[in-house]
Short mmCIF file of C-alpha atoms in Angstrom, two decimals:
data_model
loop_
_atom_site.label_atom_id
_atom_site.label_comp_id
_atom_site.label_asym_id
_atom_site.label_seq_id
_atom_site.Cartn_x
_atom_site.Cartn_y
_atom_site.Cartn_z
CA UNK A 1 13.94 5.11 -17.47
CA UNK A 2 10.35 4.06 -18.02
CA UNK A 3 9.44 1.07 -20.23
CA UNK A 4 8.72 3.48 -23.11
CA UNK A 5 12.20 4.95 -22.86
CA UNK A 6 11.00 8.17 -21.26
CA UNK A 7 13.22 9.59 -18.56
CA UNK A 8 11.64 11.60 -15.76
CA UNK A 9 13.72 13.96 -13.62
CA UNK A 10 12.73 15.62 -10.36
CA UNK A 11 14.72 18.79 -10.97
CA UNK A 12 16.47 20.74 -13.69
CA UNK A 13 19.83 19.78 -12.15
CA UNK A 14 18.91 16.10 -12.43
CA UNK A 15 17.83 16.66 -16.03
CA UNK A 16 21.12 18.35 -16.96
CA UNK A 17 23.26 15.62 -15.39
CA UNK A 18 21.06 12.86 -16.80
CA UNK A 19 20.97 14.28 -20.35
CA UNK A 20 24.73 14.92 -20.35
CA UNK A 21 25.43 11.42 -19.04
CA UNK A 22 23.15 9.89 -21.68
CA UNK A 23 24.89 11.82 -24.48
CA UNK A 24 28.35 10.97 -23.08
CA UNK A 25 27.46 7.26 -22.97
CA UNK A 26 26.28 7.41 -26.58
CA UNK A 27 29.50 9.16 -27.63
CA UNK A 28 31.57 6.42 -25.97
CA UNK A 29 29.45 3.71 -27.63
CA UNK A 30 29.90 5.28 -31.08
CA UNK A 31 33.66 5.68 -30.58
CA UNK A 32 33.99 1.94 -29.92
CA UNK A 33 33.16 1.37 -33.60
CA UNK A 34 34.28 4.59 -35.28
CA UNK A 35 37.29 6.88 -35.07
CA UNK A 36 35.11 9.99 -34.66
CA UNK A 37 31.63 11.02 -33.57
CA UNK A 38 29.50 13.78 -35.09
CA UNK A 39 27.01 15.75 -33.04
CA UNK A 40 24.46 18.30 -34.20
CA UNK A 41 23.80 20.92 -31.53
CA UNK A 42 20.46 22.50 -30.76
CA UNK A 43 19.92 26.12 -29.85
CA UNK A 44 17.37 27.57 -27.51
CA UNK A 45 17.52 27.76 -23.73
CA UNK A 46 17.46 24.13 -22.62
CA UNK A 47 20.65 22.58 -24.02
CA UNK A 48 23.18 25.15 -22.74
CA UNK A 49 23.55 23.70 -19.24
CA UNK A 50 23.78 20.20 -20.79
CA UNK A 51 26.69 21.41 -22.96
CA UNK A 52 28.42 22.75 -19.84
CA UNK A 53 27.92 19.40 -18.11
CA UNK A 54 29.32 17.49 -21.12
CA UNK A 55 32.54 19.49 -20.82
CA UNK A 56 32.67 19.00 -17.04
CA UNK A 57 34.75 15.93 -16.17
CA UNK A 58 33.13 15.75 -12.73
CA UNK A 59 29.74 15.13 -14.38
CA UNK A 60 30.56 12.95 -17.42
CA UNK A 61 34.14 11.86 -16.89
CA UNK A 62 36.75 12.58 -19.51
CA UNK A 63 35.38 12.64 -23.03
CA UNK A 64 37.73 12.47 -26.03
CA UNK A 65 36.64 15.84 -27.40
CA UNK A 66 39.39 15.65 -30.02
CA UNK A 67 37.38 12.84 -31.66
CA UNK A 68 34.10 14.75 -31.74
CA UNK A 69 32.93 17.01 -34.58
CA UNK A 70 30.22 19.54 -33.81
CA UNK A 71 27.63 20.80 -36.26
CA UNK A 72 24.71 23.14 -35.75
CA UNK A 73 21.10 22.22 -36.49
CA UNK A 74 20.20 25.81 -37.17
CA UNK A 75 21.42 29.36 -36.85
CA UNK A 76 20.00 32.82 -37.15
CA UNK A 77 21.50 35.32 -39.60
CA UNK A 78 23.22 37.31 -36.86
CA UNK A 79 26.83 37.84 -35.84
CA UNK A 80 28.46 35.04 -33.82
CA UNK A 81 28.73 37.36 -30.81
CA UNK A 82 25.02 38.19 -30.93
CA UNK A 83 22.95 36.92 -27.98
CA UNK A 84 20.57 35.29 -30.51
CA UNK A 85 23.38 33.22 -32.07
CA UNK A 86 23.37 29.49 -31.37
CA UNK A 87 27.16 29.55 -31.73
CA UNK A 88 27.34 32.23 -29.03
CA UNK A 89 25.20 30.09 -26.74
CA UNK A 90 27.33 26.98 -27.37
CA UNK A 91 30.57 28.93 -26.83
CA UNK A 92 29.16 30.42 -23.62
CA UNK A 93 28.34 27.02 -22.15
CA UNK A 94 31.17 24.86 -23.54
CA UNK A 95 33.68 27.58 -22.70
CA UNK A 96 37.31 26.75 -23.48
CA UNK A 97 36.33 23.13 -24.13
CA UNK A 98 34.87 24.23 -27.47
CA UNK A 99 38.43 24.65 -28.76
CA UNK A 100 39.27 21.02 -27.91
CA UNK A 101 36.70 19.45 -30.27
CA UNK A 102 38.19 18.06 -33.49
CA UNK A 103 36.05 20.50 -35.49
CA UNK A 104 33.27 23.00 -34.88
CA UNK A 105 31.34 23.44 -38.13
CA UNK A 106 29.39 26.65 -37.83
CA UNK A 107 26.75 27.95 -40.17
CA UNK A 108 28.31 31.03 -41.74
CA UNK A 109 25.53 33.53 -41.25
CA UNK A 110 27.72 36.53 -40.54
CA UNK A 111 28.20 37.45 -44.19
CA UNK A 112 24.44 37.41 -44.67
CA UNK A 113 24.89 35.86 -48.13
CA UNK A 114 22.28 33.12 -48.08
CA UNK A 115 23.42 31.26 -51.20
CA UNK A 116 27.08 31.15 -50.20
CA UNK A 117 26.19 30.21 -46.62
CA UNK A 118 24.08 27.29 -47.85
CA UNK A 119 26.77 26.05 -50.24
CA UNK A 120 29.44 26.22 -47.56
CA UNK A 121 27.43 24.39 -44.90
CA UNK A 122 26.16 21.83 -47.39
CA UNK A 123 29.77 20.96 -48.25
CA UNK A 124 30.70 20.64 -44.56
CA UNK A 125 27.71 18.70 -43.27
CA UNK A 126 28.31 14.97 -43.11
CA UNK A 127 25.13 12.90 -43.15
CA UNK A 128 24.06 10.96 -41.23
CA UNK A 129 24.92 12.71 -37.98
CA UNK A 130 25.74 10.28 -35.17
CA UNK A 131 23.95 12.23 -32.43
CA UNK A 132 21.36 14.94 -32.98
CA UNK A 133 20.44 17.10 -30.04
CA UNK A 134 17.05 18.52 -30.86
CA UNK A 135 14.80 20.77 -28.88
CA UNK A 136 11.14 21.53 -29.24
CA UNK A 137 10.16 25.19 -29.35
CA UNK A 138 7.07 26.52 -27.65
CA UNK A 139 5.37 26.60 -31.06
CA UNK A 140 6.50 23.01 -31.83
CA UNK A 141 9.41 23.97 -34.10
CA UNK A 142 12.49 21.72 -34.29
CA UNK A 143 15.76 23.27 -35.45
CA UNK A 144 14.28 26.19 -37.44
CA UNK A 145 11.64 24.02 -39.05
CA UNK A 146 8.36 25.57 -38.00
CA UNK A 147 4.92 23.93 -38.22
CA UNK A 148 3.57 24.14 -41.77
CA UNK A 149 7.02 24.67 -43.29
CA UNK A 150 7.42 23.96 -47.01
CA UNK A 151 10.51 21.94 -46.04
CA UNK A 152 8.16 19.09 -45.10
CA UNK A 153 7.01 18.91 -48.73
CA UNK A 154 10.48 18.61 -50.28
CA UNK A 155 11.65 15.17 -51.32
CA UNK A 156 15.05 16.07 -52.75
CA UNK A 157 18.02 15.58 -50.47
CA UNK A 158 18.87 19.09 -49.35
CA UNK A 159 20.99 19.28 -46.25
CA UNK A 160 20.22 22.89 -45.33
CA UNK A 161 17.80 25.63 -46.22
CA UNK A 162 17.29 29.30 -45.51
CA UNK A 163 13.90 30.18 -44.13
CA UNK A 164 11.98 33.17 -42.87
CA UNK A 165 10.86 32.09 -39.43
CA UNK A 166 7.79 33.46 -37.69
CA UNK A 167 9.79 34.60 -34.66
CA UNK A 168 12.67 37.06 -34.45
CA UNK A 169 15.21 37.12 -35.81
CA UNK A 170 13.30 35.73 -38.78
CA UNK A 171 16.05 34.88 -41.28
CA UNK A 172 17.60 31.52 -40.37
CA UNK A 173 19.50 28.60 -41.81
CA UNK A 174 18.41 25.12 -40.77
CA UNK A 175 19.07 21.49 -41.46
CA UNK A 176 16.20 19.87 -43.32
CA UNK A 177 13.70 17.23 -42.19
CA UNK A 178 15.48 14.73 -44.44
CA UNK A 179 18.75 15.25 -42.54
CA UNK A 180 16.96 14.80 -39.24
CA UNK A 181 15.25 11.60 -40.40
CA UNK A 182 18.55 10.19 -41.64
#
């Protein structure tokens, strides 16, 4: 790690093992002081192999998955089995290990009822999240918060919002900037 806390990896394999090891160490540190650890998962292409490595005992050792609650930072309004679903991606990479987590709190986007989906996730989402895995999209979006989003202007404490994103599929649910900053 560099003095600024930036980690540089020579290959994607090194990145995956390094990121998974860093997250696993943070989980263990949190569980020294708390009975459970909450993690918000990112979507996109980069985190999938890291999720696989987290579940692989040869990479990270044994993690007490039964003490870890998973949340999602965002989700598209698609079915869970859809290739564009962040849940589908997480399930694909965590595999059977996904069933061993204490809870997997998905964003219910299958019913396509925005108001009910928001209410349900808002009631499930515990803030602050212990570990947030965030990615940065090619257009600089984080979760489904795109540059210029009106979510940056909101000061009330909303945990989630439905947005129309500029890339397909456009309808999405996302955690808010306030949740990320907390």
